[in-house]
Amino acid sequence: MRRASLKDRIPGGTDGRRMLLIGFIDKTGTGLWATSIALYFTYVSGLGVGRIGLLVGISGGFGIVGAPLAGRLADRFPLTRLLIGGQLLRAAALLALLTTDTYALLVLYSAIGAVPDRGTNVLTRLYATRVAGSDRVRYQAINRTVGNLGWSVGGLGAAAALSVATSTAFQLLLAGNALTYVVMAALTLRCAEPQAPARVAAGADSAPGAPDRRPASPWRDRAFLLFTANESVLSLHDSILQVALPLWIVHATDAPVGLAPALMVVNSVLVVLFQVPLSRFGATTDAARRLLTPLACLFAAGTLAFAASAAAGRAFAIVALIGAIVALTFAEIVQATVSWELSVALAPAEAQGSYLGVHALAPATQRFAGPLLLTGVISAGPLAWPVLGAALVATCAAQNRLVRRTLSRSSLSVPVVTVSEH
């Protein structure tokens, strides 16, 4: 029997593969710019640290509205048109930074660019959800792996440019990222509009004269809002790895400071190697829900290993931190798989974009609140890690019950229609 080719193993056909290429280009450009944004505003715009922090904070705050806004628009307009518009707006906002050193304008252009930047994440995920059908979890896993590779390539390119550290080099990095958005828009023009899921129109099958129900809204769906809130807690692995790890190594362990970047490489390698293979364990809604149990175990193991790393001894601290990163990296992989499947399964077909847009607020909330929480954990000392672990385990259990109850209630009324059933 002939083994499936690489093309055959990627869901979504030609358009799915083209969107993976677009995602790779997107993350490559982001890797070029994200690692040098602060230095650009320092060397090119002449801003101080405080003003740069305020600029990034304001633009990030504006960016939060991009996800729910893009999701709502996606229920009303073709995805490809929205993607092209968002990509071109991102390019225009970046290039506008080259035209001024006026602080108010720099803040304005950064904020304008942040909105489509966050919104594009929702739109590309929704496109993948529709084009890949029942293989959406595998497709998202491949997409995440490709994105990690793109980010690495962009980061290496930025490192080479930053070794020069001139205004021209920073301006070229910015222009290079803007160019990637134009290339992405051109490629998106060649992508067919994916078929939207079969709509279960509110009131469509009701008797003549019967009042129509309002369209489903995630803002009126308390179960989905609670699901999203739980997701923001379960996304804490991101802040643990990005923020807590280096601070904990420096302030609480005998491990060398250089261990932090080495462990981040371990994290990236493990995600690239295992995200796709492990995605098959969450290929159905019920399978994804059951993964919340091993996810709880991984969180418990990782946080306990962090606590243990504070014990005396350099070698023991290194071993404990390696164990913590391995456990939390697999927690990251499993949580991503669970999140992809369950968020789609809980979203009504007629409002899929709006629901996924609101769901995207979970990682945004975590990125804002996570660092504050984790610095508190570090200040409290080793005993705070088991407390955090217990909270994560309890959240996994609560999420399991919530999803089971919500899906059971849906199956007793209107069948849940997902993209794999159109």
Short mmCIF file of C-alpha atoms in Angstrom, two decimals:
data_model
loop_
_atom_site.label_atom_id
_atom_site.label_comp_id
_atom_site.label_asym_id
_atom_site.label_seq_id
_atom_site.Cartn_x
_atom_site.Cartn_y
_atom_site.Cartn_z
CA MET A 1 0.00 0.00 0.00
CA ARG A 2 1.44 3.40 -1.04
CA ARG A 3 2.33 5.67 1.84
CA ALA A 4 0.51 8.98 1.86
CA SER A 5 2.56 11.86 0.48
CA LEU A 6 3.19 14.99 2.48
CA LYS A 7 0.45 16.75 0.52
CA ASP A 8 -2.00 13.95 1.33
CA ARG A 9 -1.20 14.19 5.05
CA ILE A 10 -2.06 17.91 5.23
CA PRO A 11 -5.83 18.52 5.54
CA GLY A 12 -7.57 21.22 3.56
CA GLY A 13 -6.26 20.53 0.06
CA THR A 14 -4.45 23.20 -1.95
CA ASP A 15 -6.02 26.10 -0.05
CA GLY A 16 -5.11 24.53 3.27
CA ARG A 17 -1.47 24.19 2.20
CA ARG A 18 -1.45 27.73 0.85
CA MET A 19 -2.79 29.05 4.16
CA LEU A 20 -0.01 27.18 5.99
CA LEU A 21 2.51 28.99 3.78
CA ILE A 22 0.81 32.29 4.60
CA GLY A 23 1.06 31.46 8.31
CA PHE A 24 4.75 30.65 7.94
CA ILE A 25 5.38 34.00 6.23
CA ASP A 26 3.33 35.78 8.88
CA LYS A 27 5.33 34.33 11.77
CA THR A 28 8.63 34.89 9.95
CA GLY A 29 7.78 38.58 9.58
CA THR A 30 6.61 38.77 13.17
CA GLY A 31 9.86 37.17 14.31
CA LEU A 32 11.75 39.85 12.39
CA TRP A 33 9.85 42.72 14.00
CA ALA A 34 8.78 41.54 17.46
CA THR A 35 12.33 40.97 18.66
CA SER A 36 13.41 44.46 17.57
CA ILE A 37 10.37 46.69 18.18
CA ALA A 38 11.70 48.18 21.43
CA LEU A 39 15.09 48.84 19.87
CA TYR A 40 13.46 50.49 16.84
CA PHE A 41 11.66 52.99 19.03
CA THR A 42 14.88 53.54 21.00
CA TYR A 43 17.37 54.06 18.16
CA VAL A 44 15.14 55.36 15.36
CA SER A 45 12.39 57.27 17.20
CA GLY A 46 14.55 58.28 20.17
CA LEU A 47 12.05 57.22 22.86
CA GLY A 48 12.92 56.43 26.47
CA VAL A 49 12.04 53.18 28.23
CA GLY A 50 8.97 54.61 29.98
CA ARG A 51 7.45 56.02 26.79
CA ILE A 52 8.13 52.77 24.91
CA GLY A 53 6.40 50.78 27.65
CA LEU A 54 3.39 53.10 27.55
CA LEU A 55 3.23 52.88 23.74
CA VAL A 56 3.33 49.08 23.76
CA GLY A 57 0.76 48.92 26.56
CA ILE A 58 -1.69 51.25 24.82
CA SER A 59 -1.41 49.48 21.48
CA GLY A 60 -1.82 46.12 23.21
CA GLY A 61 -4.97 47.37 24.89
CA PHE A 62 -6.44 48.43 21.56
CA GLY A 63 -5.40 45.12 20.04
CA ILE A 64 -7.63 43.19 22.44
CA VAL A 65 -10.75 44.39 20.60
CA GLY A 66 -9.41 42.95 17.35
CA ALA A 67 -10.30 39.36 18.14
CA PRO A 68 -14.04 39.73 18.94
CA LEU A 69 -14.41 42.36 16.20
CA ALA A 70 -12.88 40.06 13.58
CA GLY A 71 -15.02 37.15 14.76
CA ARG A 72 -18.21 39.18 14.47
CA LEU A 73 -17.30 40.44 11.00
CA ALA A 74 -16.50 36.87 9.93
CA ASP A 75 -20.15 35.89 10.48
CA ARG A 76 -21.17 38.58 7.96
CA PHE A 77 -18.43 38.86 5.32
CA PRO A 78 -16.19 36.47 3.35
CA LEU A 79 -13.13 35.37 5.30
CA THR A 80 -10.70 35.89 2.43
CA ARG A 81 -11.73 39.53 1.99
CA LEU A 82 -11.35 40.19 5.70
CA LEU A 83 -7.94 38.51 5.73
CA ILE A 84 -6.69 40.57 2.79
CA GLY A 85 -8.01 43.78 4.33
CA GLY A 86 -6.38 42.96 7.67
CA GLN A 87 -3.03 42.10 6.07
CA LEU A 88 -2.93 45.33 4.07
CA LEU A 89 -3.93 47.39 7.11
CA ARG A 90 -1.13 45.80 9.12
CA ALA A 91 1.35 46.71 6.35
CA ALA A 92 0.08 50.29 6.13
CA ALA A 93 0.24 50.81 9.90
CA LEU A 94 3.83 49.57 10.03
CA LEU A 95 4.99 51.67 7.10
CA ALA A 96 3.33 54.71 8.69
CA LEU A 97 5.79 54.38 11.58
CA LEU A 98 8.57 55.25 9.15
CA THR A 99 6.99 58.62 8.41
CA THR A 100 7.12 60.21 11.86
CA ASP A 101 8.87 60.47 15.20
CA THR A 102 5.94 62.29 16.81
CA TYR A 103 4.97 60.27 19.89
CA ALA A 104 1.19 60.66 19.55
CA LEU A 105 1.32 59.45 15.94
CA LEU A 106 3.56 56.52 16.83
CA VAL A 107 1.02 55.46 19.46
CA LEU A 108 -1.85 55.92 17.00
CA TYR A 109 -0.24 53.90 14.20
CA SER A 110 0.83 51.15 16.61
CA ALA A 111 -2.71 50.91 18.02
CA ILE A 112 -4.24 50.79 14.52
CA GLY A 113 -1.89 47.97 13.53
CA ALA A 114 -2.57 45.99 16.71
CA VAL A 115 -6.29 45.61 15.94
CA PRO A 116 -5.94 43.64 12.66
CA ASP A 117 -2.90 41.86 14.08
CA ARG A 118 -5.00 40.22 16.81
CA GLY A 119 -8.00 39.87 14.50
CA THR A 120 -6.00 38.00 11.87
CA ASN A 121 -5.27 35.22 14.35
CA VAL A 122 -9.01 34.58 14.71
CA LEU A 123 -9.65 34.78 10.96
CA THR A 124 -6.87 32.36 10.04
CA ARG A 125 -8.02 29.94 12.70
CA LEU A 126 -11.59 30.16 11.42
CA TYR A 127 -10.42 29.61 7.85
CA ALA A 128 -8.49 26.53 8.96
CA THR A 129 -11.50 25.29 10.91
CA ARG A 130 -13.67 25.48 7.82
CA VAL A 131 -11.25 24.27 5.18
CA ALA A 132 -9.98 21.28 7.19
CA GLY A 133 -13.40 20.02 8.28
CA SER A 134 -13.22 17.05 10.63
CA ASP A 135 -9.40 17.18 10.52
CA ARG A 136 -9.35 20.67 12.06
CA VAL A 137 -7.37 19.63 15.15
CA ARG A 138 -4.61 18.03 13.07
CA TYR A 139 -4.53 21.04 10.76
CA GLN A 140 -4.24 23.47 13.67
CA ALA A 141 -1.41 21.35 15.08
CA ILE A 142 0.45 21.51 11.76
CA ASN A 143 -0.22 25.24 11.58
CA ARG A 144 1.20 25.77 15.06
CA THR A 145 4.32 23.78 14.19
CA VAL A 146 4.82 25.75 10.96
CA GLY A 147 4.31 28.99 12.89
CA ASN A 148 7.02 28.05 15.40
CA LEU A 149 9.43 27.35 12.55
CA GLY A 150 8.58 30.69 10.93
CA TRP A 151 9.11 32.55 14.19
CA SER A 152 12.53 30.91 14.56
CA VAL A 153 13.56 31.88 11.02
CA GLY A 154 12.44 35.47 11.61
CA GLY A 155 14.25 35.60 14.93
CA LEU A 156 17.49 34.45 13.33
CA GLY A 157 17.11 37.09 10.62
CA ALA A 158 16.49 39.75 13.24
CA ALA A 159 19.54 38.64 15.21
CA ALA A 160 21.70 39.06 12.13
CA ALA A 161 20.30 42.52 11.44
CA LEU A 162 20.55 43.61 15.07
CA SER A 163 24.25 42.79 15.11
CA VAL A 164 24.64 45.88 12.90
CA ALA A 165 22.42 47.99 15.23
CA THR A 166 22.01 51.00 12.96
CA SER A 167 18.89 53.05 12.24
CA THR A 168 18.90 51.76 8.66
CA ALA A 169 18.97 48.15 9.87
CA PHE A 170 15.94 48.71 12.12
CA GLN A 171 14.05 50.48 9.34
CA LEU A 172 14.79 47.59 6.97
CA LEU A 173 13.43 45.13 9.54
CA LEU A 174 10.22 47.11 9.79
CA ALA A 175 9.89 47.37 6.02
CA GLY A 176 10.63 43.66 5.69
CA ASN A 177 7.78 42.79 8.02
CA ALA A 178 5.44 45.12 6.10
CA LEU A 179 6.46 43.39 2.88
CA THR A 180 5.49 40.00 4.32
CA TYR A 181 1.94 41.30 4.84
CA VAL A 182 1.73 42.37 1.19
CA VAL A 183 2.95 38.95 0.08
CA MET A 184 0.40 37.31 2.37
CA ALA A 185 -2.40 39.39 0.87
CA ALA A 186 -1.34 38.39 -2.65
CA LEU A 187 -1.34 34.70 -1.68
CA THR A 188 -4.71 35.02 0.06
CA LEU A 189 -6.18 36.34 -3.21
CA ARG A 190 -5.52 32.89 -4.64
CA CYS A 191 -7.35 31.09 -1.81
CA ALA A 192 -10.94 30.04 -2.36
CA GLU A 193 -13.54 31.14 0.16
CA PRO A 194 -14.18 28.11 2.43
CA GLN A 195 -17.69 26.82 2.83
CA ALA A 196 -19.24 28.09 6.02
CA PRO A 197 -20.81 25.51 8.37
CA ALA A 198 -24.44 24.66 7.77
CA ARG A 199 -26.38 27.31 9.61
CA VAL A 200 -28.95 26.36 12.17
CA ALA A 201 -30.84 29.57 11.67
CA ALA A 202 -32.73 30.72 14.70
CA GLY A 203 -36.39 30.26 14.03
CA ALA A 204 -35.81 28.96 10.48
CA ASP A 205 -37.87 25.83 11.01
CA SER A 206 -40.52 27.39 13.18
CA ALA A 207 -44.12 27.64 12.14
CA PRO A 208 -45.28 30.64 10.07
CA GLY A 209 -45.93 33.62 12.28
CA ALA A 210 -43.79 32.30 15.13
CA PRO A 211 -41.39 34.89 16.56
CA ASP A 212 -37.74 34.47 15.55
CA ARG A 213 -35.15 34.09 18.26
CA ARG A 214 -32.26 36.51 18.37
CA PRO A 215 -29.06 35.14 16.80
CA ALA A 216 -26.80 33.36 19.26
CA SER A 217 -24.33 35.67 20.97
CA PRO A 218 -21.34 34.57 23.05
CA TRP A 219 -21.87 37.60 25.29
CA ARG A 220 -25.27 36.15 26.35
CA ASP A 221 -23.94 32.59 26.65
CA ARG A 222 -22.87 32.27 30.28
CA ALA A 223 -21.55 28.74 29.81
CA PHE A 224 -19.28 29.84 26.96
CA LEU A 225 -18.09 32.88 28.87
CA LEU A 226 -17.21 30.63 31.83
CA PHE A 227 -15.47 28.24 29.43
CA THR A 228 -13.42 31.17 28.08
CA ALA A 229 -12.57 32.36 31.60
CA ASN A 230 -11.33 28.87 32.47
CA GLU A 231 -9.28 28.88 29.27
CA SER A 232 -7.47 32.02 30.38
CA VAL A 233 -6.38 30.14 33.53
CA LEU A 234 -5.35 27.03 31.60
CA SER A 235 -3.22 29.23 29.30
CA LEU A 236 -0.95 30.19 32.20
CA HIS A 237 1.71 27.80 30.93
CA ASP A 238 2.66 30.63 28.57
CA SER A 239 3.49 33.10 31.35
CA ILE A 240 5.18 30.37 33.37
CA LEU A 241 7.57 29.63 30.52
CA GLN A 242 8.07 33.18 29.26
CA VAL A 243 8.09 35.16 32.51
CA ALA A 244 8.39 32.94 35.58
CA LEU A 245 11.14 30.60 34.35
CA PRO A 246 14.00 33.10 34.02
CA LEU A 247 12.98 35.04 37.15
CA TRP A 248 12.68 31.86 39.20
CA ILE A 249 16.09 30.62 38.06
CA VAL A 250 17.73 33.91 39.05
CA HIS A 251 15.95 34.56 42.34
CA ALA A 252 15.18 31.13 43.81
CA THR A 253 17.53 28.42 42.52
CA ASP A 254 21.22 27.55 42.25
CA ALA A 255 20.86 26.85 38.52
CA PRO A 256 22.94 28.92 36.08
CA VAL A 257 21.24 31.90 34.44
CA GLY A 258 22.12 30.53 30.99
CA LEU A 259 19.81 27.59 31.62
CA ALA A 260 16.73 29.73 30.84
CA PRO A 261 17.32 30.20 27.08
CA ALA A 262 18.44 26.58 26.79
CA LEU A 263 15.16 25.41 28.33
CA MET A 264 13.20 27.65 25.93
CA VAL A 265 14.94 25.85 23.07
CA VAL A 266 13.86 22.55 24.62
CA ASN A 267 10.30 23.87 24.73
CA SER A 268 10.34 24.89 21.07
CA VAL A 269 11.86 21.61 19.92
CA LEU A 270 9.31 19.54 21.85
CA VAL A 271 6.41 21.55 20.42
CA VAL A 272 7.70 21.07 16.86
CA LEU A 273 8.24 17.34 17.40
CA PHE A 274 5.06 16.42 19.28
CA GLN A 275 2.28 18.93 18.51
CA VAL A 276 1.14 17.13 15.36
CA PRO A 277 1.55 13.49 16.55
CA LEU A 278 -0.29 14.14 19.83
CA SER A 279 -3.14 16.02 18.14
CA ARG A 280 -4.74 12.71 17.14
CA PHE A 281 -5.66 12.10 20.79
CA GLY A 282 -8.00 15.11 20.67
CA ALA A 283 -9.48 14.58 17.21
CA THR A 284 -13.07 14.36 18.52
CA THR A 285 -14.94 16.51 20.99
CA ASP A 286 -15.25 13.79 23.62
CA ALA A 287 -11.60 12.79 23.23
CA ALA A 288 -10.53 16.40 23.65
CA ARG A 289 -12.62 16.75 26.81
CA ARG A 290 -11.04 13.60 28.29
CA LEU A 291 -7.57 15.12 27.74
CA LEU A 292 -8.34 17.57 30.54
CA THR A 293 -7.45 14.81 33.02
CA PRO A 294 -3.87 14.21 31.80
CA LEU A 295 -3.57 17.99 31.42
CA ALA A 296 -4.27 18.35 35.14
CA CYS A 297 -1.57 15.76 35.89
CA LEU A 298 0.97 17.60 33.73
CA PHE A 299 0.21 20.90 35.48
CA ALA A 300 0.63 19.24 38.88
CA ALA A 301 3.94 17.64 37.90
CA GLY A 302 5.32 20.84 36.40
CA THR A 303 4.47 23.11 39.32
CA LEU A 304 5.78 20.60 41.88
CA ALA A 305 9.04 20.36 39.94
CA PHE A 306 9.33 24.15 40.03
CA ALA A 307 8.92 24.08 43.81
CA ALA A 308 11.50 21.30 44.14
CA SER A 309 14.06 23.24 42.08
CA ALA A 310 14.47 25.70 44.95
CA ALA A 311 16.10 23.00 47.06
CA ALA A 312 19.84 23.36 47.64
CA GLY A 313 22.15 22.06 44.99
CA ARG A 314 22.99 23.17 41.45
CA ALA A 315 22.64 19.75 39.81
CA PHE A 316 19.32 19.00 41.51
CA ALA A 317 17.93 22.39 40.50
CA ILE A 318 18.89 21.79 36.86
CA VAL A 319 17.27 18.35 36.80
CA ALA A 320 14.10 19.64 38.49
CA LEU A 321 13.80 22.57 36.07
CA ILE A 322 14.27 20.30 33.06
CA GLY A 323 11.49 18.10 34.42
CA ALA A 324 9.28 21.15 34.98
CA ILE A 325 9.78 22.44 31.43
CA VAL A 326 9.13 19.05 29.87
CA ALA A 327 5.91 18.61 31.86
CA LEU A 328 4.68 22.14 31.14
CA THR A 329 5.60 21.91 27.45
CA PHE A 330 3.45 18.82 27.10
CA ALA A 331 0.76 20.68 29.06
CA GLU A 332 1.05 23.46 26.46
CA ILE A 333 0.67 20.94 23.62
CA VAL A 334 -2.32 19.20 25.20
CA GLN A 335 -4.04 22.45 26.20
CA ALA A 336 -3.75 23.79 22.65
CA THR A 337 -5.34 20.62 21.27
CA VAL A 338 -8.17 20.70 23.81
CA SER A 339 -8.78 24.41 23.25
CA TRP A 340 -8.99 24.13 19.44
CA GLU A 341 -11.57 21.36 19.45
CA LEU A 342 -13.79 22.36 22.35
CA SER A 343 -14.07 26.04 21.40
CA VAL A 344 -15.40 25.05 17.96
CA ALA A 345 -17.68 22.35 19.35
CA LEU A 346 -19.29 24.79 21.77
CA ALA A 347 -19.84 27.47 19.11
CA PRO A 348 -23.24 27.52 17.31
CA ALA A 349 -22.87 27.30 13.53
CA GLU A 350 -24.65 30.59 12.88
CA ALA A 351 -22.26 32.52 15.16
CA GLN A 352 -19.04 30.55 14.88
CA GLY A 353 -16.93 33.61 14.14
CA SER A 354 -18.34 35.63 17.02
CA TYR A 355 -17.77 32.78 19.47
CA LEU A 356 -14.20 32.12 18.38
CA GLY A 357 -13.52 35.87 18.54
CA VAL A 358 -14.63 35.97 22.17
CA HIS A 359 -12.68 32.80 22.90
CA ALA A 360 -9.53 34.55 21.65
CA LEU A 361 -9.84 36.89 24.64
CA ALA A 362 -8.62 34.03 26.85
CA PRO A 363 -4.95 34.16 25.78
CA ALA A 364 -5.13 37.98 25.64
CA THR A 365 -6.32 38.06 29.26
CA GLN A 366 -3.63 35.61 30.27
CA ARG A 367 -0.92 37.71 28.64
CA PHE A 368 -2.10 40.69 30.70
CA ALA A 369 -2.81 39.06 34.07
CA GLY A 370 -0.42 36.09 33.92
CA PRO A 371 2.84 37.99 34.49
CA LEU A 372 1.32 39.80 37.48
CA LEU A 373 0.15 36.53 39.01
CA LEU A 374 3.43 34.71 38.38
CA THR A 375 5.58 37.45 39.87
CA GLY A 376 3.41 37.14 42.97
CA VAL A 377 4.03 33.38 43.02
CA ILE A 378 7.78 33.94 42.76
CA SER A 379 7.71 36.48 45.59
CA ALA A 380 5.74 34.07 47.80
CA GLY A 381 8.37 31.33 47.48
CA PRO A 382 8.39 27.58 46.72
CA LEU A 383 5.18 26.74 48.58
CA ALA A 384 3.21 28.96 46.20
CA TRP A 385 3.88 26.59 43.28
CA PRO A 386 1.82 23.67 44.68
CA VAL A 387 -0.99 26.14 45.39
CA LEU A 388 -0.88 27.29 41.77
CA GLY A 389 -0.79 23.67 40.65
CA ALA A 390 -3.85 22.85 42.75
CA ALA A 391 -5.70 25.81 41.21
CA LEU A 392 -4.84 24.58 37.70
CA VAL A 393 -5.97 21.04 38.53
CA ALA A 394 -9.25 22.37 39.93
CA THR A 395 -9.78 24.46 36.79
CA CYS A 396 -9.25 21.37 34.60
CA ALA A 397 -11.85 19.49 36.62
CA ALA A 398 -14.30 22.40 36.43
CA GLN A 399 -13.78 22.72 32.69
CA ASN A 400 -14.41 19.00 32.22
CA ARG A 401 -17.73 19.21 34.06
CA LEU A 402 -18.75 22.41 32.29
CA VAL A 403 -18.10 21.02 28.80
CA ARG A 404 -19.80 17.71 29.52
CA ARG A 405 -22.86 19.44 30.95
CA THR A 406 -23.06 22.02 28.14
CA LEU A 407 -22.73 19.50 25.33
CA SER A 408 -25.20 17.14 26.99
CA ARG A 409 -27.74 19.94 27.28
CA SER A 410 -27.19 20.90 23.63
CA SER A 411 -27.71 17.34 22.46
CA LEU A 412 -31.08 17.23 24.19
CA SER A 413 -32.31 20.34 22.35
CA VAL A 414 -30.72 21.37 19.08
CA PRO A 415 -27.93 19.15 17.74
CA VAL A 416 -24.56 20.84 17.90
CA VAL A 417 -23.46 21.55 14.33
CA THR A 418 -19.74 21.91 13.82
CA VAL A 419 -17.73 22.41 10.70
CA SER A 420 -17.19 18.70 10.27
CA GLU A 421 -20.90 18.10 9.79
CA HIS A 422 -21.74 20.32 6.83
#
